[in-house]
Coordinates of C-alpha atoms in Angstrom, one line a residue:
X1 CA 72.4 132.6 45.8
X2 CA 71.5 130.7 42.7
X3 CA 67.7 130.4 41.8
X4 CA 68.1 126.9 39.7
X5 CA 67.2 124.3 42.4
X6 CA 69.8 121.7 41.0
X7 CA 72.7 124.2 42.6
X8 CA 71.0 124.1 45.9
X9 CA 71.1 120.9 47.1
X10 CA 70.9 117.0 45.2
X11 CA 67.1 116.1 44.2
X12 CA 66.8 113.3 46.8
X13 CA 67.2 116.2 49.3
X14 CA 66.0 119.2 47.8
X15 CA 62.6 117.8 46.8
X16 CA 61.8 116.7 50.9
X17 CA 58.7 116.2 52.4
X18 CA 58.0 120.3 52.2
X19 CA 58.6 120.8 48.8
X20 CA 56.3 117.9 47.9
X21 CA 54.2 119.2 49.3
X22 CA 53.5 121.9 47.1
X23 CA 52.6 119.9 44.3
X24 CA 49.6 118.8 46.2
X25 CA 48.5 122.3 47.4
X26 CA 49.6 124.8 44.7
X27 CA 47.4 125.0 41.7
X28 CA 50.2 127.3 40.0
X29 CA 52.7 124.1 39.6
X30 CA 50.1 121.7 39.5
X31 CA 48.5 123.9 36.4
X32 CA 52.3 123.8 34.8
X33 CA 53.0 120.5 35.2
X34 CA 49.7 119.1 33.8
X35 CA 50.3 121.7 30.7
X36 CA 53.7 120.4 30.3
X37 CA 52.8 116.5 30.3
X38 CA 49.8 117.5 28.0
X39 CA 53.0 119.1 25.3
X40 CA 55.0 115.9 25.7
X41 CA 52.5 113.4 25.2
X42 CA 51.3 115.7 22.0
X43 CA 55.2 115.4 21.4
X44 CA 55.5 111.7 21.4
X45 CA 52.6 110.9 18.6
X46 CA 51.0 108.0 20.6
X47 CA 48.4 106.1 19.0
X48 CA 44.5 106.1 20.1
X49 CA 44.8 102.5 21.6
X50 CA 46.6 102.2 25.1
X51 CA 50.6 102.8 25.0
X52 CA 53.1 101.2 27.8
X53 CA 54.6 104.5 29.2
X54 CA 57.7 105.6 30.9
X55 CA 57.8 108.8 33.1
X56 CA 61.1 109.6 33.7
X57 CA 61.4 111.8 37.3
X58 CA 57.5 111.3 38.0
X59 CA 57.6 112.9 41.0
X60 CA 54.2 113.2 42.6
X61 CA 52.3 111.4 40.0
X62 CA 50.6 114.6 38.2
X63 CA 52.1 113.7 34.8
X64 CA 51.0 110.0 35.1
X65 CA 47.3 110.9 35.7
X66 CA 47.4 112.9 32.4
X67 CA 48.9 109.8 31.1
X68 CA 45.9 107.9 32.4
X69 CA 43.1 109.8 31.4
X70 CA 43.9 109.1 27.5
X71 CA 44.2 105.6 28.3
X72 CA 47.9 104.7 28.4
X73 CA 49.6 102.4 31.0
X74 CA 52.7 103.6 33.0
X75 CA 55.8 103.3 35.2
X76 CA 57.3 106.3 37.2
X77 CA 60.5 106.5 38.4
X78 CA 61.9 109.0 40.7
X79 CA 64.7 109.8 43.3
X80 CA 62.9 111.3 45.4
X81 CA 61.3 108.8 48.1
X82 CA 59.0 112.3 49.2
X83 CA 58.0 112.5 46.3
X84 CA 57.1 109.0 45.3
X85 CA 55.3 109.2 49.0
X86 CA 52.9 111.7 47.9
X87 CA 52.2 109.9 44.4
X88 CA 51.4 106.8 46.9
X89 CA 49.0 109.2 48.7
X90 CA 47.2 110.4 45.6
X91 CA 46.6 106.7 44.7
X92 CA 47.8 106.8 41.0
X93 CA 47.2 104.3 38.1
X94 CA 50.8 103.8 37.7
X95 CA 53.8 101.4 38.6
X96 CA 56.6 103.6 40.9
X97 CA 59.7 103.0 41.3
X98 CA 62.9 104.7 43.4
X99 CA 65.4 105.0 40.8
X100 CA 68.8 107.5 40.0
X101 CA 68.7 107.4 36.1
X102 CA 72.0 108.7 36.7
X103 CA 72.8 105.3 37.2
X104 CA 71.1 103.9 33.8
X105 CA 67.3 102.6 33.4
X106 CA 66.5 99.1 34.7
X107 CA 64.0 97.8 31.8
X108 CA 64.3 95.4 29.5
X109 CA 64.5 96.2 25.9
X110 CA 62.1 97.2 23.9
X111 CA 59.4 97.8 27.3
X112 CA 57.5 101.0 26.1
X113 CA 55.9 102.6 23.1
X114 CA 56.7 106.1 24.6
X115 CA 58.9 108.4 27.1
X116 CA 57.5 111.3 28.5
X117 CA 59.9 113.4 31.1
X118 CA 59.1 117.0 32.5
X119 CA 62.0 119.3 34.9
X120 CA 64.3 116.2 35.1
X121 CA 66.6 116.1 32.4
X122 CA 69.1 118.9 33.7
X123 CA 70.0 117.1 36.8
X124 CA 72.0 114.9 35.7
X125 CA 74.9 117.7 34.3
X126 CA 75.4 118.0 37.9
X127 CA 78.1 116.6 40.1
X128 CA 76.1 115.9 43.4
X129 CA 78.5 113.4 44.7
X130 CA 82.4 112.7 44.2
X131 CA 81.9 109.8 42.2
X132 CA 79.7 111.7 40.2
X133 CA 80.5 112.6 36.6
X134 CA 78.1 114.4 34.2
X135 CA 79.2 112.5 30.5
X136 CA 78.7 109.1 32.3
X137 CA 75.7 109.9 33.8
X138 CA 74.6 111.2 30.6
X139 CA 76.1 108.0 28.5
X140 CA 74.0 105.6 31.0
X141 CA 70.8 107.4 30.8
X142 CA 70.4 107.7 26.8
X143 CA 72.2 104.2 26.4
X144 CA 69.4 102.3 28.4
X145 CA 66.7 104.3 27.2
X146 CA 67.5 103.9 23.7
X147 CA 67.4 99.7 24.5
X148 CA 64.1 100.2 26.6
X149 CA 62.2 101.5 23.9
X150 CA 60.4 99.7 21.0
X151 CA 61.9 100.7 17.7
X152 CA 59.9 103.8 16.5
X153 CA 59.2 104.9 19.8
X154 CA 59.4 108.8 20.6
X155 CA 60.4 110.3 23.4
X156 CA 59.5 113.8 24.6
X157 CA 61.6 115.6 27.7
X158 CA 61.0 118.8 28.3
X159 CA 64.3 120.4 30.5
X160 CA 65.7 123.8 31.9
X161 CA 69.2 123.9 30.3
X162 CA 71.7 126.4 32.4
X163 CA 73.4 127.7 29.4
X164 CA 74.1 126.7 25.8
X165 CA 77.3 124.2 26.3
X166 CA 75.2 121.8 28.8
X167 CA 72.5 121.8 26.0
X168 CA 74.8 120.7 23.4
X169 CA 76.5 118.1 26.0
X170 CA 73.2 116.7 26.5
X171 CA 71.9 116.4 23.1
X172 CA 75.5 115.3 21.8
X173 CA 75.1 112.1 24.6
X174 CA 72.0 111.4 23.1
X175 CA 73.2 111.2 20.1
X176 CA 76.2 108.1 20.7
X177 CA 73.5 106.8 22.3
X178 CA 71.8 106.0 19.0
X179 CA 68.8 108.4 18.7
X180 CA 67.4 111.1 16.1
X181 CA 65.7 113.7 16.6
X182 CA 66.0 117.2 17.8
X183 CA 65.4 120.0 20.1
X184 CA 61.7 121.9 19.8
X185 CA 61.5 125.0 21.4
X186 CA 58.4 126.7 22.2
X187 CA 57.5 130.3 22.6
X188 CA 61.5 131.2 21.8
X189 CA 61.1 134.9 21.9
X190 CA 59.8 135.0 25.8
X191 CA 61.7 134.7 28.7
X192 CA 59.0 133.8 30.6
X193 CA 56.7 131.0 28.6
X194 CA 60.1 130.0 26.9
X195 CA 60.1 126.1 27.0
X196 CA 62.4 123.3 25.6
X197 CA 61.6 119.9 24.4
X198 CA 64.7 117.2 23.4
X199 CA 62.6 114.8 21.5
X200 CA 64.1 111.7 20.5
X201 CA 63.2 108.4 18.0
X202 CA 65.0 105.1 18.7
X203 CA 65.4 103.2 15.4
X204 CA 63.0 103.5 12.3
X205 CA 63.1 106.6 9.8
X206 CA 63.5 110.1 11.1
X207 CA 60.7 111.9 11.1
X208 CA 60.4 115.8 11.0
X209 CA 60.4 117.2 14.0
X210 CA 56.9 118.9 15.2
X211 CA 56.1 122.6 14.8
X212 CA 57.0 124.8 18.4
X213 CA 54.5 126.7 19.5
X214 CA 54.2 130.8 19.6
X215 CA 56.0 131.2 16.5
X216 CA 53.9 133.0 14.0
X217 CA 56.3 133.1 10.6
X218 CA 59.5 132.2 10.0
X219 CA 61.3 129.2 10.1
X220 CA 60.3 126.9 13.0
X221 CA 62.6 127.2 16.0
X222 CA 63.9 124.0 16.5
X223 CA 67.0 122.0 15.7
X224 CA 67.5 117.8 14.6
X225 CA 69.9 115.6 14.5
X226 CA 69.7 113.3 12.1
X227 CA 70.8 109.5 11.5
X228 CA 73.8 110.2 8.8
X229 CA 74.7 113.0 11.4
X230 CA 74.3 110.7 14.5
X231 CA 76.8 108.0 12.4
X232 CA 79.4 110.8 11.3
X233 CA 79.7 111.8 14.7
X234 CA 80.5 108.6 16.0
X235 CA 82.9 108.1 12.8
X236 CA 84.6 111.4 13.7
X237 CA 84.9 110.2 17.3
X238 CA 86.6 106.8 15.8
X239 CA 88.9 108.3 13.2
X240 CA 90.7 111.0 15.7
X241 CA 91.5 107.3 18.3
X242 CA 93.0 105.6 15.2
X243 CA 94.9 108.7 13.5
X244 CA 97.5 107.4 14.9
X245 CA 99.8 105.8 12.2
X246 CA 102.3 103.2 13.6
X247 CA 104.9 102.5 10.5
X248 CA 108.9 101.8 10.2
X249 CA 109.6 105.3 9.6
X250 CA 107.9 106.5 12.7
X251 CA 109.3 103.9 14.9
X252 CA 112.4 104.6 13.5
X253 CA 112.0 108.3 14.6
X254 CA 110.9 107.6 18.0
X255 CA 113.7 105.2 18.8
X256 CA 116.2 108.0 17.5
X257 CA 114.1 110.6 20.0
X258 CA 114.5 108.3 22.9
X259 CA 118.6 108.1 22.2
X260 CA 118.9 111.4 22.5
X261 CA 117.1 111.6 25.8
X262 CA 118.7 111.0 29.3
X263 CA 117.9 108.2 31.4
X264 CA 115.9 106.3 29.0
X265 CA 117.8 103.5 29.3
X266 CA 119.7 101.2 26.3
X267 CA 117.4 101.3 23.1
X268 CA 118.1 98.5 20.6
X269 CA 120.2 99.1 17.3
X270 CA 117.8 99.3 14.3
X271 CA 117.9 96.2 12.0
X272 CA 116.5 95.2 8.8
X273 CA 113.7 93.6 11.3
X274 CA 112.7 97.1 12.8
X275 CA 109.3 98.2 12.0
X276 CA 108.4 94.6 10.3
X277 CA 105.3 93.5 10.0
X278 CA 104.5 90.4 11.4
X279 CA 102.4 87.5 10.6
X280 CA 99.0 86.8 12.1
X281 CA 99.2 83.7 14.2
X282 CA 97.8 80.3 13.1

């Protein structure tokens, strides 16, 4: 049986009541969550003075109390209505809200200075549902958070990638979706403390991305994305729709393909009018 809880069961069943639980009574996850948050924020460079916030999969609140401790305003959003429950219980500072970002943020452009996400990313490569599909999922999420952030912001999400082609799926989708950036990996040569960052800037200049942690020399283990890459991508994507070349030679050919076919039905003589180009109407 598979150990990664996104091939158990979908995240508004798998995190229940009991597994919530445990992020109110178990010091271990409560100690790894907070240490994560505490990366992410570092991640996203936000200013002394207070930032609007958005925690993507809050879950039981733990990352927005680090969030309010420096000072920063927030909104959660989960899919998990256990989990909300339980950041309800703890009282936090922070706006929740019961939300599939499968199905795309609901924010108004430009709403916060940062993103901060920790153990939520990879859920949306799966296909919980029929009507489910990962690359839509994907598309929705990035293309709504790139409007809902201010231009500059940084976003920092931290996420447990099965295996190398669903990280390159992900950080391909967030790059249509507009963003630069990169993946940071810390600690790279453990299994154990291994841990992976996709941190993202909507608009504005690039910036290099920050240093992982527990590598002593070397290059940094990390890889970016940048704007000119972003913008061949999507010209790569365009080019390969429009290779198609539609001329009088070619329709020429075609018509003489579908004459030698069977039960294609008549096909017109060609004319001095085949393959014309016509005029744009008035």
């Amino acid at each position: 049986m598979s150990s990664r809880p996104e091939h158990t069961a979908p995240p508004e069943l798998f995190y229940n009541d009991e597994e919530a639980h445990k992020y109110t009574v178990n010091s271990r996850m409560i100690q790894i969550q907070s240490e994560l948050t505490r990366r992410c924020i570092e991640l996203v460079c936000l200013p002394d003075e207070p930032c609007h916030v958005l925690d993507v999969g809050c879950g039981s609140g733990l990352s927005g109390q680090e969030l309010s401790e420096d000072g920063h305003l927030w909104i959660g959003c989960d899919i998990s209505a256990s989990m909300l429950n339980v950041a309800v219980e703890r009282e936090v500072d922070g706006d929740l809200i019961e939300h599939d970002m499968g199905h795309g943020l609901p924010f108004r452009p430009g709403s916060f200075d940062g993103i901060i996400s920790v153990s939520a990313l990879q859920w949306l490569c799966n296909a919980d549902k029929r009507c489910h599909d990962p690359r839509k999922r994907l598309s929705a999420f990035f293309t709504t958070l790139y409007s809902s952030m201010a231009r500059g912001a940084r976003a920092a999400m931290q996420f447990y990638p099965e295996n190398p082609d669903q990280m390159e799926m992900i950080t391909s989708y967030a790059m249509r979706a507009g963003f630069s950036g990169g993946l940071v990996v810390d600690y790279p040569n453990s299994t154990r403390a291994k841990k992976i960052f996709l941190c993202l800037v909507a608009g504005g200049v690039a910036a290099p991305l920050p240093a992982p942690k527990g590598v002593d020399s070397g290059p940094a283990t990390s890889a970016a994305f940048t704007a000119s890459q972003r913008d061949g991508h999507r010209a790569g994507k365009h080019h390969k729709k429009g290779a198609k070349k539609v001329g009088k030679e070619w329709i020429i050919a075609k018509k003489e393909r579908r004459r030698r076919q069977e039960n294609k039905g008549e096909v017109r003589p060609d004319t001095k009018f085949t393959g014309r180009k016509r005029r744009p109407k008035f």
